[in-house]
XYZ file of C-alpha atoms in Angstrom:
401
model
C 0.004 -0.021 -0.037
C 2.664 2.363 0.741
C 4.469 1.735 -2.508
C 1.151 2.347 -4.309
C 0.566 5.641 -2.593
C 4.183 6.739 -3.450
C 3.731 6.148 -7.087
C 0.281 7.816 -7.139
C 1.849 10.881 -5.453
C 4.688 10.877 -8.051
C 2.013 10.831 -10.942
C 0.174 13.585 -9.122
C 3.153 15.709 -8.809
C 4.385 15.227 -12.353
C 0.868 16.241 -13.652
C 0.833 19.206 -11.602
C 4.221 20.306 -12.869
C 3.092 19.856 -16.455
C -0.177 21.683 -15.815
C 1.713 24.515 -14.078
C 4.199 24.633 -17.220
C 1.264 24.808 -19.479
C -0.446 27.597 -17.501
C 2.863 29.450 -17.439
C 3.180 29.157 -21.029
C -0.533 29.634 -21.777
C -0.809 26.519 -23.797
C -2.715 23.273 -23.294
C -0.945 19.946 -22.405
C -1.695 18.499 -25.819
C 0.438 21.201 -27.492
C 3.394 20.120 -25.656
C 3.019 16.632 -26.849
C 2.711 17.959 -30.421
C 5.657 20.086 -29.834
C 7.688 16.999 -28.910
C 6.380 15.220 -32.011
C 7.413 18.165 -34.335
C 11.005 18.153 -32.939
C 11.184 14.527 -33.663
C 9.925 15.092 -37.164
C 12.407 17.688 -37.859
C 15.238 15.734 -36.632
C 14.071 13.095 -39.032
C 13.802 15.634 -41.906
C 17.299 16.948 -41.152
C 18.629 13.439 -41.368
C 16.805 12.679 -44.706
C 18.260 16.025 -46.104
C 21.812 14.970 -45.022
C 21.363 11.705 -46.918
C 19.933 13.557 -49.894
C 23.072 15.931 -50.027
C 25.421 13.004 -49.781
C 23.626 11.313 -52.639
C 23.609 14.476 -54.782
C 27.508 14.879 -54.162
C 28.115 11.241 -55.308
C 25.873 11.895 -58.439
C 27.962 14.993 -59.183
C 31.249 13.068 -58.713
C 29.971 10.465 -61.199
C 28.916 13.186 -63.787
C 32.095 15.010 -63.550
C 34.074 11.739 -64.040
C 31.690 10.872 -66.956
C 32.104 14.248 -68.466
C 35.843 14.122 -68.357
C 35.777 11.759 -71.247
C 34.516 12.725 -74.873
C 30.951 12.214 -75.594
C 29.771 10.729 -78.662
C 27.936 13.793 -79.744
C 31.080 15.865 -79.134
C 33.299 13.574 -81.115
C 30.735 13.413 -83.956
C 30.685 17.081 -84.141
C 34.333 17.299 -83.941
C 34.925 15.077 -86.771
C 32.377 16.971 -88.802
C 34.500 20.065 -88.310
C 38.010 18.531 -88.869
C 37.008 16.437 -91.834
C 35.830 19.484 -93.826
C 39.284 20.543 -94.882
C 37.990 22.586 -97.778
C 36.279 25.176 -95.182
C 39.241 26.189 -92.996
C 37.020 28.869 -91.459
C 33.584 28.595 -90.247
C 31.329 31.555 -90.316
C 28.383 31.931 -87.881
C 25.360 31.351 -90.093
C 22.993 34.210 -90.728
C 20.250 32.255 -88.628
C 18.167 33.898 -85.764
C 17.823 30.643 -83.864
C 18.658 30.679 -80.187
C 21.396 28.061 -79.566
C 24.351 27.135 -81.852
C 27.222 24.679 -80.929
C 30.406 26.308 -81.778
C 33.840 24.624 -82.065
C 36.587 26.945 -80.968
C 40.332 26.400 -81.053
C 41.832 26.110 -77.585
C 44.262 29.136 -78.098
C 41.297 31.645 -78.762
C 41.914 34.661 -76.405
C 39.474 34.902 -73.318
C 37.906 38.075 -74.798
C 36.529 36.122 -77.727
C 35.115 33.387 -75.440
C 33.744 35.890 -73.112
C 31.915 37.638 -76.004
C 30.484 34.675 -77.697
C 29.046 33.367 -74.465
C 27.388 36.581 -73.688
C 23.773 36.272 -74.841
C 22.090 39.543 -74.043
C 24.314 42.123 -75.760
C 25.311 39.977 -78.675
C 21.976 39.028 -80.267
C 21.914 38.344 -84.102
C 20.460 41.609 -85.435
C 21.891 42.302 -88.947
C 21.635 45.532 -90.825
C 21.874 46.337 -94.488
C 25.302 45.020 -95.474
C 24.547 44.708 -99.127
C 26.483 46.648 -101.661
C 29.950 48.321 -101.574
C 31.307 48.487 -97.977
C 33.831 51.087 -96.496
C 35.471 51.590 -93.137
C 36.278 54.811 -91.463
C 38.128 55.288 -88.222
C 37.931 58.652 -86.442
C 40.565 60.675 -85.062
C 41.314 59.993 -81.253
C 44.954 60.620 -80.586
C 46.426 57.986 -78.090
C 43.141 56.337 -77.929
C 44.207 54.847 -81.346
C 44.804 51.754 -79.253
C 41.123 51.135 -79.470
C 41.429 51.258 -83.250
C 44.428 48.978 -83.228
C 41.965 46.425 -81.050
C 39.510 46.947 -83.814
C 42.016 46.047 -86.583
C 43.240 43.143 -84.745
C 39.782 41.622 -84.341
C 38.915 42.214 -87.990
C 42.003 40.659 -89.143
C 41.345 37.537 -86.907
C 37.666 37.207 -86.899
C 36.391 39.214 -89.903
C 38.652 38.509 -92.702
C 35.806 37.965 -95.264
C 34.389 41.403 -94.055
C 37.709 43.027 -94.667
C 37.983 41.557 -98.111
C 34.680 43.138 -98.903
C 35.792 46.619 -97.992
C 36.441 48.758 -100.972
C 37.859 51.925 -99.127
C 39.429 52.120 -95.751
C 40.187 55.606 -94.235
C 40.614 57.591 -91.185
C 41.634 60.875 -89.612
C 44.650 61.311 -87.187
C 45.216 58.219 -85.245
C 42.372 56.553 -87.266
C 44.390 57.111 -90.529
C 47.488 55.284 -89.054
C 45.496 52.143 -87.773
C 43.594 52.120 -91.198
C 47.085 51.905 -92.876
C 48.172 49.149 -90.610
C 45.068 47.165 -91.520
C 45.499 47.624 -95.308
C 49.442 47.429 -95.499
C 50.572 45.312 -92.597
C 47.752 43.550 -90.477
C 50.370 40.994 -89.369
C 52.173 43.603 -87.303
C 49.539 44.290 -84.647
C 51.701 43.502 -81.643
C 54.657 45.503 -83.112
C 52.343 48.467 -83.555
C 51.036 48.152 -80.017
C 54.319 48.016 -78.644
C 55.481 51.196 -80.743
C 52.399 53.087 -79.323
C 53.309 52.043 -75.851
C 56.823 53.128 -76.271
C 55.798 56.533 -77.795
C 53.355 56.998 -74.856
C 55.923 56.260 -72.296
C 58.376 58.735 -73.992
C 55.893 61.494 -73.645
C 54.844 60.812 -70.176
C 58.573 61.347 -69.157
C 58.458 64.884 -70.589
C 57.580 67.443 -68.065
C 54.978 69.264 -70.396
C 54.221 66.085 -72.462
C 54.307 66.725 -76.241
C 54.520 70.433 -75.498
C 57.769 70.183 -73.890
C 60.197 72.674 -75.582
C 62.695 70.874 -77.976
C 60.569 67.836 -78.318
C 58.960 66.866 -81.703
C 55.969 64.674 -81.687
C 55.980 64.523 -85.493
C 59.608 63.242 -85.596
C 58.796 60.426 -83.220
C 55.890 59.463 -85.164
C 57.849 59.294 -88.497
C 60.318 57.013 -86.705
C 57.316 54.661 -85.624
C 55.853 54.653 -89.049
C 59.102 53.886 -90.726
C 59.585 50.875 -88.471
C 56.043 49.525 -89.200
C 55.012 49.997 -92.634
C 56.507 47.665 -95.261
C 58.596 48.782 -98.206
C 55.718 48.382 -100.666
C 53.087 49.816 -98.321
C 52.455 52.764 -100.746
C 51.486 50.473 -103.679
C 49.283 48.419 -101.426
C 47.649 51.558 -99.881
C 46.891 53.174 -103.517
C 43.235 53.701 -104.159
C 42.345 51.609 -101.038
C 43.595 53.714 -98.223
C 42.291 57.154 -97.780
C 43.784 59.616 -95.307
C 41.827 62.536 -94.111
C 43.796 65.899 -93.903
C 43.032 69.517 -93.696
C 44.731 72.071 -96.274
C 46.626 74.727 -94.107
C 45.630 77.356 -96.564
C 42.125 76.795 -97.392
C 41.207 74.932 -94.226
C 39.214 72.690 -96.210
C 39.143 68.784 -95.872
C 41.016 66.633 -98.485
C 41.311 62.866 -98.821
C 44.648 61.603 -99.897
C 44.945 58.176 -101.604
C 47.364 58.385 -104.446
C 50.688 57.780 -102.897
C 53.790 57.959 -105.159
C 56.284 56.672 -102.632
C 56.537 55.248 -99.204
C 57.918 58.297 -97.843
C 54.909 60.336 -99.278
C 52.541 57.831 -97.351
C 54.331 58.476 -94.135
C 54.324 62.240 -94.556
C 50.495 61.966 -95.323
C 49.868 60.070 -92.209
C 52.102 62.457 -90.116
C 50.134 65.275 -91.664
C 46.702 63.587 -90.581
C 48.041 63.722 -86.926
C 49.697 67.043 -87.230
C 48.094 69.666 -84.725
C 50.156 72.841 -84.803
C 52.349 73.616 -81.802
C 51.217 70.128 -80.147
C 53.059 68.110 -82.873
C 55.651 70.719 -83.773
C 56.253 74.021 -85.694
C 57.193 73.023 -89.213
C 54.024 71.754 -91.066
C 54.092 68.743 -93.259
C 54.337 69.379 -97.091
C 53.039 66.978 -99.755
C 53.540 68.018 -103.387
C 53.982 71.660 -102.440
C 50.887 71.879 -100.318
C 50.921 72.155 -96.333
C 48.541 69.966 -94.457
C 47.618 69.684 -90.753
C 45.372 67.313 -88.688
C 42.349 65.946 -90.773
C 40.340 65.891 -87.727
C 40.215 69.695 -87.589
C 38.066 69.632 -90.757
C 36.458 66.286 -90.812
C 37.032 63.875 -88.207
C 34.937 61.062 -89.356
C 34.391 61.226 -93.231
C 31.799 59.220 -95.007
C 32.200 57.920 -98.606
C 29.508 58.775 -101.074
C 29.127 55.371 -102.483
C 28.193 52.369 -100.405
C 27.862 52.157 -96.732
C 30.400 53.479 -94.469
C 31.025 51.474 -91.264
C 32.160 54.104 -88.709
C 34.569 53.296 -85.611
C 35.090 55.416 -82.566
C 36.275 54.863 -79.145
C 33.985 57.715 -77.796
C 30.431 57.157 -76.655
C 28.347 58.047 -79.691
C 26.593 56.584 -82.533
C 29.345 54.842 -84.348
C 28.809 51.272 -85.746
C 31.742 49.937 -83.971
C 32.169 51.685 -80.551
C 30.958 51.790 -77.030
C 27.229 51.029 -76.719
C 24.910 52.673 -73.990
C 21.744 50.950 -75.064
C 18.709 52.249 -77.141
C 16.822 53.613 -74.322
C 19.622 55.586 -72.988
C 20.711 56.833 -76.412
C 17.189 58.188 -76.855
C 17.694 60.317 -73.748
C 21.232 61.152 -74.207
C 22.536 64.616 -75.720
C 24.830 64.549 -78.525
C 27.153 67.165 -80.163
C 28.489 67.096 -83.656
C 32.409 67.690 -83.820
C 33.585 67.867 -87.322
C 31.062 65.128 -88.674
C 31.418 63.145 -85.577
C 28.510 62.695 -83.379
C 29.695 62.488 -79.716
C 27.652 61.928 -76.605
C 27.859 64.706 -73.823
C 28.998 62.910 -70.804
C 31.822 62.766 -68.294
C 33.492 59.714 -69.677
C 33.945 61.393 -73.020
C 35.559 64.367 -71.456
C 37.991 62.023 -69.784
C 38.791 60.265 -72.980
C 39.444 63.423 -74.716
C 42.105 64.408 -72.183
C 43.732 60.920 -72.533
C 43.710 61.250 -76.370
C 46.202 64.275 -75.987
C 48.011 63.274 -72.914
C 48.657 59.400 -72.960
C 47.387 57.544 -69.920
C 49.184 54.526 -68.175
C 50.165 51.314 -70.106
C 47.399 49.341 -68.511
C 44.703 51.990 -69.469
C 45.960 51.853 -73.254
C 45.846 48.142 -73.017
C 42.317 48.247 -71.778
C 41.365 50.425 -74.789
C 42.897 47.738 -77.021
C 40.690 44.947 -75.315
C 37.802 47.173 -75.399
C 38.327 47.677 -79.156
C 38.335 43.891 -79.801
C 35.195 43.559 -77.490
C 33.206 46.035 -79.555
C 34.336 44.721 -82.914
C 33.376 41.069 -81.762
C 30.019 42.236 -80.964
C 29.516 44.004 -84.296
C 30.720 41.007 -86.170
C 28.420 38.639 -84.234
C 25.429 40.836 -84.528
C 25.947 41.189 -88.311
C 26.453 37.513 -88.737
C 30.069 38.008 -89.855
C 31.973 36.409 -87.042
C 34.455 33.850 -88.302
C 35.453 30.849 -86.174
C 38.657 29.386 -87.387
C 38.564 25.549 -87.566
C 40.813 23.871 -84.867
C 44.156 22.788 -86.111
C 44.455 20.273 -83.300
C 42.290 17.382 -82.509
C 41.369 19.090 -79.078
C 38.560 21.437 -79.266
C 36.475 23.683 -76.820
C 32.632 23.010 -77.278
C 30.183 25.288 -75.636
C 26.896 26.727 -76.413
C 26.382 30.152 -78.008
C 23.063 31.875 -77.988
C 24.106 34.045 -81.198
């Protein structure tokens, strides 16, 4: 009897404790039992989640191991590319479909891969490219590194487009890079090195190119003499058009008939010649004195055919930085010698860098930006060329262009 009374008292005490806790927490006794069941269920769910995570990691490991080997579809695609020996280059077809498999050489620069994989800004959107095509590069001083990036991309990824060009021209730095494209497109790296050295030389001067005793025109002649081949004037004849300003009439002229290599170099120097900035003695060609072509027409357009314009400034050029259609409608533009430029702080900064060269890394960034914008132009027009891989190894990925 004593034992029974003790157990009864214990049960009563436990019940009173539970009921007191319930009153304290203002909840019924059944809710406590439910709460205990919930905690048990959550523990079970957590255990099941851990198991699922382990299973997913195992599956990922299996997939990574399987994907390391070549799939049959990749092999068949690669064989289709390599067996077509007659087509050494593959041009992105003019089709507006969403996904295209592209075979790319392993040694393609990262900028090209980044461009092709970008889906939003590089949608296929061709314009009228029928009939004669011309290319015109604006004057931009040391931002000519941007033009050099454009030339580099056109030579590597748009050779068929370059072959279609009837006239290639430019003003100031644009004229020099146009000459590189027409006469020596295989000297891109050498040209970039010369520009970097020229910029370094000017940065060392206390007043830059305005330092007394320094002649920018003389340094430019040395650079052109090293870059241009001996037969450059013959290759450039009736193909290269150099924008210059007649010092007497102040009118624009386009020089294209070069009798000698020295005359071609003198024409390119004249197209970049800003009085006092470049020197005192004006360049003379066949008895006429000329100065910078950008002072009269910075972005000439040819009368026949379509002229593809190139500019590193924010504006309306075909190849150049893009701000988007919505922003372009709201932006303000000014026309500087036939060159539409957006009014913003970025262009003001670029204008100062055109006359006083920035750091080497900044110049290199302009070069890469030129390649990037040209890639975008070629892809949107359906003119981007993918070189067939010379090795068996190829990089396969999806492109949305």
